[in-house]
């Protein structure tokens, strides 16, 4: 693939000490489990250390110097996140523990208030469990109807079914932008257009898109968007729910406690304005500060460059892996239709055995159902092996993966 960018991957790799590790019997680490969580650069770790060393304090509650500094730093990151996704108002950025909590917040704070029995919620067969289970729990609690857009054999969604399924009974469509299991890039703009024609809201799970693609919430047209810091070079335990201001303002709180209130009396309480209304208790302050450094790092590289690099790697991997004996590669055939994710299986070899042999050779991948059991059921397999790429990966990493697969096929006698 010809590209017009120049990503200095060697320079980038120097910022990730984990990549210098040797594992097992001295094998150099090749990290291809980025869809589960990315590595962290030294800049992010240094910023977290700096916060706890020089500014450690709780936020929003003190007038002393450290508290004022910590509050200013925390709120500056909120503004930074807002600019990163082009939010109209930084108050639309709600900090959570991750994508899972962000989706649960919408399900409980919006869904329980505005949905009624027999109202229809549309999700898809490609969803992560985080965008299935909360809606099932709400269905079982209040009697909504939950419908699924099916997946085609090529890993794409059946958009013809989607068009007929999204109708006047639909109240919200909650859907992933990029499949974590297959890497399929969903035509999310078309889904949003279908929903808006019916007056339905849209929640987009962007856990696998915001770290890899440029996302503009104003042009996208969704009502909610959820993503996690730890998949984009930031710390674990930090996530974002973005929502349109007027919708967030109409919702009830998700959790009760400190910092989300305006007044508290023994017989009633009143709520703070957003975003505080949805941020009860002491947040992961140091994690949010580190998240800001991760966004700076991604901005310095450029999201367009990141996407181009991953398409190049994915295209190279698809070309190299297709020649592995007995391999089945799931999902779209073209790299441009995927995120930097490839799920595959080897004939008569369990995915966990593949993952173990690759690990013995220093290659870290994910083996299992990837918190997407409906996808596995649709594929007719119990699990797959997933290799996923990011900014610090190289074609040499792909070669190491393919070499590890050759060891596997030789060991198990796979011939075809």
Short mmCIF file of C-alpha atoms in Angstrom, two decimals:
data_model
loop_
_atom_site.label_atom_id
_atom_site.label_comp_id
_atom_site.label_asym_id
_atom_site.label_seq_id
_atom_site.Cartn_x
_atom_site.Cartn_y
_atom_site.Cartn_z
CA UNK A 1 0.00 0.00 0.00
CA UNK A 2 1.41 3.36 -1.00
CA UNK A 3 1.05 6.05 1.63
CA UNK A 4 1.97 9.73 1.72
CA UNK A 5 3.00 9.77 5.37
CA UNK A 6 6.18 8.90 7.22
CA UNK A 7 5.67 7.46 10.69
CA UNK A 8 8.94 7.20 12.60
CA UNK A 9 8.11 3.88 14.25
CA UNK A 10 11.66 3.38 15.52
CA UNK A 11 11.43 6.67 17.41
CA UNK A 12 7.97 5.81 18.71
CA UNK A 13 9.12 2.42 19.96
CA UNK A 14 11.79 4.04 22.13
CA UNK A 15 8.98 5.60 24.16
CA UNK A 16 7.59 2.18 25.13
CA UNK A 17 9.95 0.37 27.52
CA UNK A 18 7.75 -2.74 27.55
CA UNK A 19 8.81 -3.46 23.97
CA UNK A 20 12.38 -3.98 25.19
CA UNK A 21 11.32 -6.97 27.28
CA UNK A 22 12.31 -10.54 26.63
CA UNK A 23 9.78 -13.18 27.63
CA UNK A 24 9.94 -16.90 28.31
CA UNK A 25 13.29 -18.24 27.05
CA UNK A 26 14.69 -14.93 25.89
CA UNK A 27 12.26 -14.24 23.04
CA UNK A 28 11.88 -10.57 22.14
CA UNK A 29 8.39 -9.34 22.94
CA UNK A 30 6.07 -8.70 19.99
CA UNK A 31 2.94 -7.07 21.37
CA UNK A 32 -0.13 -7.72 19.20
CA UNK A 33 -2.89 -7.49 21.82
CA UNK A 34 -3.72 -3.82 21.36
CA UNK A 35 -7.47 -4.31 20.96
CA UNK A 36 -7.49 -5.51 24.57
CA UNK A 37 -5.29 -2.70 25.85
CA UNK A 38 -2.46 -0.61 24.43
CA UNK A 39 0.95 -0.10 25.96
CA UNK A 40 1.79 3.21 27.68
CA UNK A 41 4.59 5.56 26.63
CA UNK A 42 7.03 7.04 29.11
CA UNK A 43 5.37 10.44 28.66
CA UNK A 44 2.11 9.16 30.11
CA UNK A 45 3.80 7.42 33.04
CA UNK A 46 5.87 10.52 33.76
CA UNK A 47 2.81 12.76 33.85
CA UNK A 48 1.04 10.47 36.30
CA UNK A 49 4.12 10.38 38.53
CA UNK A 50 4.43 14.16 38.33
CA UNK A 51 0.84 14.62 39.46
CA UNK A 52 1.18 12.38 42.51
CA UNK A 53 4.60 13.83 43.36
CA UNK A 54 3.83 17.54 43.01
CA UNK A 55 0.07 18.14 42.97
CA UNK A 56 -1.65 15.26 44.76
CA UNK A 57 -4.98 16.40 46.16
CA UNK A 58 -8.68 15.82 45.80
CA UNK A 59 -10.53 18.06 43.36
CA UNK A 60 -13.49 20.47 43.45
CA UNK A 61 -13.51 20.55 47.25
CA UNK A 62 -10.58 22.55 48.52
CA UNK A 63 -9.29 26.11 48.44
CA UNK A 64 -5.70 25.24 49.26
CA UNK A 65 -3.02 25.38 46.57
CA UNK A 66 -2.76 21.67 45.81
CA UNK A 67 -6.51 21.25 45.43
CA UNK A 68 -6.79 24.27 43.16
CA UNK A 69 -3.90 22.97 41.03
CA UNK A 70 -5.35 19.46 40.83
CA UNK A 71 -8.79 20.77 39.91
CA UNK A 72 -7.37 22.97 37.17
CA UNK A 73 -5.33 20.11 35.75
CA UNK A 74 -8.31 17.74 35.82
CA UNK A 75 -10.65 20.19 34.12
CA UNK A 76 -8.02 21.08 31.52
CA UNK A 77 -8.01 17.42 30.48
CA UNK A 78 -11.78 17.54 30.11
CA UNK A 79 -11.34 20.41 27.67
CA UNK A 80 -8.54 18.52 25.90
CA UNK A 81 -10.76 15.46 25.44
CA UNK A 82 -13.54 17.70 24.15
CA UNK A 83 -11.24 19.20 21.53
CA UNK A 84 -9.92 15.76 20.57
CA UNK A 85 -13.42 14.59 19.61
CA UNK A 86 -14.63 18.09 18.63
CA UNK A 87 -17.32 18.35 21.29
CA UNK A 88 -19.30 21.57 21.15
CA UNK A 89 -19.03 22.03 24.93
CA UNK A 90 -16.47 20.42 27.24
CA UNK A 91 -19.24 19.92 29.82
CA UNK A 92 -20.53 17.18 27.49
CA UNK A 93 -17.46 15.11 28.44
CA UNK A 94 -18.23 12.81 31.38
CA UNK A 95 -15.36 10.88 32.96
CA UNK A 96 -16.14 7.26 33.84
CA UNK A 97 -14.12 4.12 34.56
CA UNK A 98 -14.31 2.98 30.93
CA UNK A 99 -16.55 2.22 27.98
CA UNK A 100 -18.47 -0.38 29.99
CA UNK A 101 -19.43 2.12 32.67
CA UNK A 102 -20.25 4.76 30.05
CA UNK A 103 -22.73 2.45 28.33
CA UNK A 104 -24.23 1.39 31.67
CA UNK A 105 -24.66 5.05 32.54
CA UNK A 106 -26.76 5.65 29.42
CA UNK A 107 -28.77 2.45 29.93
CA UNK A 108 -29.63 3.34 33.52
CA UNK A 109 -29.80 7.14 33.53
CA UNK A 110 -31.46 7.59 30.15
CA UNK A 111 -33.05 4.19 29.51
CA UNK A 112 -34.76 3.77 32.87
CA UNK A 113 -36.18 7.28 32.70
CA UNK A 114 -37.35 7.48 29.11
CA UNK A 115 -38.00 3.93 27.89
CA UNK A 116 -41.31 2.16 28.45
CA UNK A 117 -42.42 -1.46 28.06
CA UNK A 118 -42.37 -2.60 24.41
CA UNK A 119 -40.17 0.30 23.29
CA UNK A 120 -37.57 -1.08 20.89
CA UNK A 121 -33.80 -0.88 21.32
CA UNK A 122 -31.61 -1.92 18.38
CA UNK A 123 -28.10 -3.30 18.79
CA UNK A 124 -26.09 -5.63 16.54
CA UNK A 125 -24.65 -9.11 16.50
CA UNK A 126 -21.16 -7.60 16.38
CA UNK A 127 -21.35 -5.97 19.79
CA UNK A 128 -19.00 -6.39 22.72
CA UNK A 129 -20.75 -7.83 25.77
CA UNK A 130 -20.63 -4.34 27.30
CA UNK A 131 -23.17 -3.22 24.72
CA UNK A 132 -25.37 -6.30 25.05
CA UNK A 133 -25.66 -7.29 28.71
CA UNK A 134 -26.75 -3.87 30.12
CA UNK A 135 -29.59 -3.69 27.57
CA UNK A 136 -30.62 -7.27 28.39
CA UNK A 137 -30.73 -6.36 32.07
CA UNK A 138 -32.92 -3.35 31.26
CA UNK A 139 -35.17 -5.54 29.08
CA UNK A 140 -35.63 -7.99 31.91
CA UNK A 141 -36.33 -5.15 34.33
CA UNK A 142 -38.79 -2.93 32.46
CA UNK A 143 -39.91 -4.95 29.44
CA UNK A 144 -38.31 -3.20 26.48
CA UNK A 145 -37.85 -5.15 23.24
CA UNK A 146 -34.23 -5.76 22.23
CA UNK A 147 -33.48 -6.47 18.58
CA UNK A 148 -30.23 -7.40 16.84
CA UNK A 149 -28.97 -6.41 13.39
CA UNK A 150 -27.45 -9.69 12.08
CA UNK A 151 -23.92 -10.18 10.84
CA UNK A 152 -23.22 -11.43 7.32
CA UNK A 153 -20.74 -14.21 6.60
CA UNK A 154 -18.11 -11.64 5.57
CA UNK A 155 -18.22 -9.92 8.96
CA UNK A 156 -20.22 -6.92 7.81
CA UNK A 157 -23.64 -6.02 9.18
CA UNK A 158 -26.71 -6.79 7.10
CA UNK A 159 -27.67 -3.22 6.32
CA UNK A 160 -30.81 -4.29 4.44
CA UNK A 161 -32.11 -5.82 7.66
CA UNK A 162 -30.98 -2.75 9.57
CA UNK A 163 -32.99 -0.51 7.29
CA UNK A 164 -36.17 -2.50 7.84
CA UNK A 165 -35.56 -3.06 11.56
CA UNK A 166 -35.04 0.59 12.51
CA UNK A 167 -38.55 2.01 12.45
CA UNK A 168 -40.96 4.27 14.31
CA UNK A 169 -40.91 1.93 17.33
CA UNK A 170 -37.13 2.33 17.69
CA UNK A 171 -36.16 4.60 20.56
CA UNK A 172 -32.39 4.14 20.54
CA UNK A 173 -29.78 2.37 18.42
CA UNK A 174 -26.71 1.34 20.42
CA UNK A 175 -23.96 0.11 18.15
CA UNK A 176 -20.22 -0.32 17.84
CA UNK A 177 -18.23 1.73 15.34
CA UNK A 178 -15.53 -0.94 14.93
CA UNK A 179 -15.91 -4.58 15.94
CA UNK A 180 -13.46 -5.59 18.63
CA UNK A 181 -13.68 -9.23 17.53
CA UNK A 182 -13.30 -8.90 13.74
CA UNK A 183 -12.16 -5.33 13.17
CA UNK A 184 -15.13 -4.62 10.90
CA UNK A 185 -15.66 -0.91 10.36
CA UNK A 186 -19.40 -0.29 10.60
CA UNK A 187 -21.01 2.26 8.22
CA UNK A 188 -21.93 4.21 11.30
CA UNK A 189 -23.02 7.35 9.45
CA UNK A 190 -25.63 5.31 7.57
CA UNK A 191 -26.87 3.71 10.78
CA UNK A 192 -27.18 7.13 12.41
CA UNK A 193 -29.04 8.45 9.37
CA UNK A 194 -31.53 5.57 9.52
CA UNK A 195 -32.09 6.19 13.24
CA UNK A 196 -32.53 9.93 12.88
CA UNK A 197 -35.17 9.48 10.17
CA UNK A 198 -37.21 7.60 12.79
CA UNK A 199 -36.53 10.07 15.60
CA UNK A 200 -34.38 7.59 17.53
CA UNK A 201 -31.28 8.36 19.56
CA UNK A 202 -27.91 6.74 18.83
CA UNK A 203 -25.21 5.55 21.24
CA UNK A 204 -21.91 4.59 19.58
CA UNK A 205 -19.36 2.31 21.24
CA UNK A 206 -16.13 3.90 20.04
CA UNK A 207 -13.71 1.88 22.18
CA UNK A 208 -12.05 0.53 19.01
CA UNK A 209 -12.42 3.62 16.83
CA UNK A 210 -11.37 6.70 18.83
CA UNK A 211 -7.84 5.27 19.42
CA UNK A 212 -7.33 4.59 15.71
CA UNK A 213 -9.50 6.92 13.62
CA UNK A 214 -10.24 10.63 13.67
CA UNK A 215 -13.67 11.02 15.27
CA UNK A 216 -15.69 14.24 15.14
CA UNK A 217 -18.83 14.00 17.26
CA UNK A 218 -20.41 17.08 15.73
CA UNK A 219 -20.20 15.77 12.17
CA UNK A 220 -20.98 12.19 13.24
CA UNK A 221 -24.42 13.15 14.50
CA UNK A 222 -24.76 10.58 17.31
CA UNK A 223 -26.27 11.45 20.67
CA UNK A 224 -23.86 9.50 22.89
CA UNK A 225 -20.36 8.13 22.40
CA UNK A 226 -18.31 5.95 24.74
CA UNK A 227 -14.59 5.09 24.76
CA UNK A 228 -11.71 4.12 27.06
CA UNK A 229 -8.33 5.67 27.81
CA UNK A 230 -6.48 2.37 28.17
CA UNK A 231 -6.95 1.45 24.51
CA UNK A 232 -5.32 4.72 23.41
CA UNK A 233 -2.06 4.83 25.40
CA UNK A 234 -3.71 6.02 28.61
CA UNK A 235 -4.22 4.41 32.03
CA UNK A 236 -6.78 1.78 32.91
CA UNK A 237 -9.81 2.83 34.93
CA UNK A 238 -10.55 5.97 32.88
CA UNK A 239 -13.25 6.30 30.25
CA UNK A 240 -15.42 8.90 28.60
CA UNK A 241 -19.08 9.27 27.91
CA UNK A 242 -19.79 12.11 25.53
CA UNK A 243 -23.41 13.14 25.13
CA UNK A 244 -25.36 16.04 23.71
CA UNK A 245 -25.79 18.66 26.38
CA UNK A 246 -29.58 18.84 26.41
CA UNK A 247 -29.94 15.07 26.58
CA UNK A 248 -27.44 14.73 29.43
CA UNK A 249 -29.15 17.58 31.23
CA UNK A 250 -32.50 15.75 31.05
CA UNK A 251 -31.13 12.52 32.55
CA UNK A 252 -31.08 11.39 36.16
CA UNK A 253 -27.79 10.67 37.96
CA UNK A 254 -26.28 7.20 37.66
CA UNK A 255 -24.54 7.09 41.05
CA UNK A 256 -25.26 9.05 44.21
CA UNK A 257 -22.75 10.51 46.63
CA UNK A 258 -20.28 13.32 46.94
CA UNK A 259 -19.65 15.91 44.23
CA UNK A 260 -22.80 15.10 42.22
CA UNK A 261 -25.16 17.06 44.45
CA UNK A 262 -26.24 20.66 44.74
CA UNK A 263 -28.00 20.32 48.09
CA UNK A 264 -28.64 17.46 50.53
CA UNK A 265 -31.35 17.41 53.18
CA UNK A 266 -32.65 14.51 55.23
CA UNK A 267 -35.80 14.30 53.10
CA UNK A 268 -34.47 15.11 49.61
CA UNK A 269 -31.45 16.10 47.53
CA UNK A 270 -30.89 18.13 44.39
CA UNK A 271 -28.32 17.51 41.69
CA UNK A 272 -25.33 19.42 40.44
CA UNK A 273 -25.15 20.48 36.83
CA UNK A 274 -23.41 18.31 34.24
CA UNK A 275 -20.77 17.00 34.15
CA UNK A 276 -20.65 16.84 37.97
CA UNK A 277 -24.08 15.19 38.12
CA UNK A 278 -22.57 12.02 36.63
CA UNK A 279 -19.23 12.01 38.45
CA UNK A 280 -20.04 10.93 42.00
CA UNK A 281 -17.18 10.45 44.43
CA UNK A 282 -13.46 10.92 43.94
CA UNK A 283 -12.53 10.12 40.34
CA UNK A 284 -9.32 8.56 39.05
CA UNK A 285 -7.60 11.95 39.06
CA UNK A 286 -4.10 10.71 38.30
CA UNK A 287 -5.47 8.51 35.53
CA UNK A 288 -7.28 11.42 33.91
CA UNK A 289 -4.07 13.48 34.06
CA UNK A 290 -2.21 10.62 32.36
CA UNK A 291 -4.98 10.40 29.76
CA UNK A 292 -4.24 13.99 28.82
CA UNK A 293 -0.62 13.07 28.07
CA UNK A 294 -1.85 10.16 25.92
CA UNK A 295 -4.01 12.52 23.87
CA UNK A 296 -1.05 14.86 23.42
CA UNK A 297 1.01 11.90 22.16
CA UNK A 298 -1.64 10.86 19.63
CA UNK A 299 -2.12 14.45 18.48
CA UNK A 300 1.62 14.81 17.88
CA UNK A 301 1.54 11.78 15.57
CA UNK A 302 -1.76 12.65 13.91
CA UNK A 303 -4.79 10.39 13.73
CA UNK A 304 -4.67 10.27 9.93
CA UNK A 305 -1.10 8.97 10.11
CA UNK A 306 -2.07 6.38 12.70
CA UNK A 307 -4.87 5.11 10.49
CA UNK A 308 -2.59 4.95 7.43
CA UNK A 309 0.04 3.03 9.39
CA UNK A 310 -2.49 0.50 10.62
CA UNK A 311 -4.01 -0.03 7.17
CA UNK A 312 -0.51 -0.72 5.84
CA UNK A 313 0.19 -3.25 8.61
CA UNK A 314 -3.19 -4.92 8.23
CA UNK A 315 -2.83 -5.19 4.46
CA UNK A 316 0.65 -6.70 4.85
CA UNK A 317 -0.60 -9.14 7.50
CA UNK A 318 -3.53 -10.30 5.38
CA UNK A 319 -1.18 -10.97 2.47
CA UNK A 320 1.31 -12.90 4.61
CA UNK A 321 -1.17 -14.87 6.70
CA UNK A 322 -3.27 -16.17 3.82
CA UNK A 323 -0.45 -18.58 2.93
CA UNK A 324 -0.38 -20.22 6.38
CA UNK A 325 -1.61 -23.83 6.02
CA UNK A 326 -5.09 -24.47 7.38
CA UNK A 327 -5.81 -20.86 8.27
CA UNK A 328 -9.25 -19.24 8.21
CA UNK A 329 -9.30 -15.46 8.49
CA UNK A 330 -12.59 -14.04 9.67
CA UNK A 331 -14.10 -10.70 8.74
CA UNK A 332 -13.73 -8.33 5.78
CA UNK A 333 -11.21 -9.16 3.06
CA UNK A 334 -9.88 -5.64 2.60
CA UNK A 335 -7.65 -3.80 5.07
CA UNK A 336 -9.48 -0.52 4.45
CA UNK A 337 -12.69 -2.15 5.72
CA UNK A 338 -11.06 -3.13 9.02
CA UNK A 339 -9.50 -1.58 12.03
CA UNK A 340 -6.05 -2.97 12.79
CA UNK A 341 -7.53 -6.31 13.89
CA UNK A 342 -7.30 -9.80 12.38
CA UNK A 343 -9.11 -12.77 13.92
CA UNK A 344 -8.28 -16.23 12.64
CA UNK A 345 -8.28 -19.97 13.34
CA UNK A 346 -6.13 -22.92 12.32
CA UNK A 347 -7.69 -26.19 11.23
CA UNK A 348 -7.86 -28.71 14.10
CA UNK A 349 -5.84 -26.48 16.46
CA UNK A 350 -7.53 -24.88 19.47
CA UNK A 351 -7.07 -21.09 19.65
CA UNK A 352 -5.63 -21.36 23.16
CA UNK A 353 -2.93 -23.73 21.89
CA UNK A 354 -2.09 -21.25 19.14
CA UNK A 355 -1.89 -18.43 21.65
CA UNK A 356 0.38 -20.45 23.95
CA UNK A 357 2.79 -21.41 21.17
CA UNK A 358 2.93 -17.84 19.92
CA UNK A 359 3.63 -16.68 23.46
CA UNK A 360 6.45 -19.21 23.71
CA UNK A 361 7.91 -17.41 20.70
CA UNK A 362 7.42 -13.96 22.21
CA UNK A 363 4.26 -13.00 20.30
CA UNK A 364 1.41 -11.70 22.47
CA UNK A 365 -2.04 -12.18 20.95
CA UNK A 366 -5.53 -12.76 22.35
CA UNK A 367 -7.25 -16.17 22.21
CA UNK A 368 -10.88 -16.58 23.20
CA UNK A 369 -14.31 -15.18 22.44
CA UNK A 370 -13.13 -11.57 22.94
CA UNK A 371 -16.22 -10.67 25.02
CA UNK A 372 -18.22 -11.17 21.82
CA UNK A 373 -19.81 -14.60 22.12
CA UNK A 374 -22.65 -13.80 19.67
CA UNK A 375 -19.97 -13.19 17.02
CA UNK A 376 -18.40 -16.58 17.75
CA UNK A 377 -21.83 -18.22 17.57
CA UNK A 378 -22.46 -16.60 14.18
CA UNK A 379 -19.08 -17.82 12.94
CA UNK A 380 -19.76 -21.31 14.27
CA UNK A 381 -16.56 -21.43 16.33
CA UNK A 382 -15.96 -21.43 20.10
CA UNK A 383 -13.13 -18.89 19.89
CA UNK A 384 -10.58 -17.27 17.60
CA UNK A 385 -7.07 -15.91 17.83
CA UNK A 386 -6.90 -12.13 17.48
CA UNK A 387 -3.86 -10.11 16.45
CA UNK A 388 -4.29 -6.36 16.76
CA UNK A 389 -1.92 -3.55 15.79
CA UNK A 390 -1.03 -0.04 16.91
CA UNK A 391 1.43 2.78 16.33
CA UNK A 392 4.53 0.93 17.57
CA UNK A 393 4.01 -2.24 15.54
CA UNK A 394 6.06 -3.02 12.45
CA UNK A 395 6.07 -5.39 9.50
CA UNK A 396 8.75 -7.32 11.37
CA UNK A 397 6.15 -7.93 14.09
CA UNK A 398 3.86 -9.42 11.43
CA UNK A 399 6.71 -11.62 10.23
CA UNK A 400 7.23 -12.84 13.80
CA UNK A 401 3.51 -13.69 14.01
CA UNK A 402 3.63 -15.65 10.76
CA UNK A 403 6.79 -17.46 11.84
CA UNK A 404 5.09 -18.42 15.09
CA UNK A 405 2.14 -19.75 13.14
CA UNK A 406 4.53 -21.83 11.04
CA UNK A 407 5.89 -23.37 14.25
CA UNK A 408 2.30 -24.13 15.26
CA UNK A 409 1.32 -25.77 11.98
CA UNK A 410 4.51 -27.86 11.98
CA UNK A 411 3.89 -28.99 15.55
CA UNK A 412 0.30 -29.99 14.86
CA UNK A 413 0.93 -31.34 11.37
CA UNK A 414 -1.39 -28.94 9.62
CA UNK A 415 -0.94 -29.43 5.88
CA UNK A 416 -3.81 -27.69 4.13
#
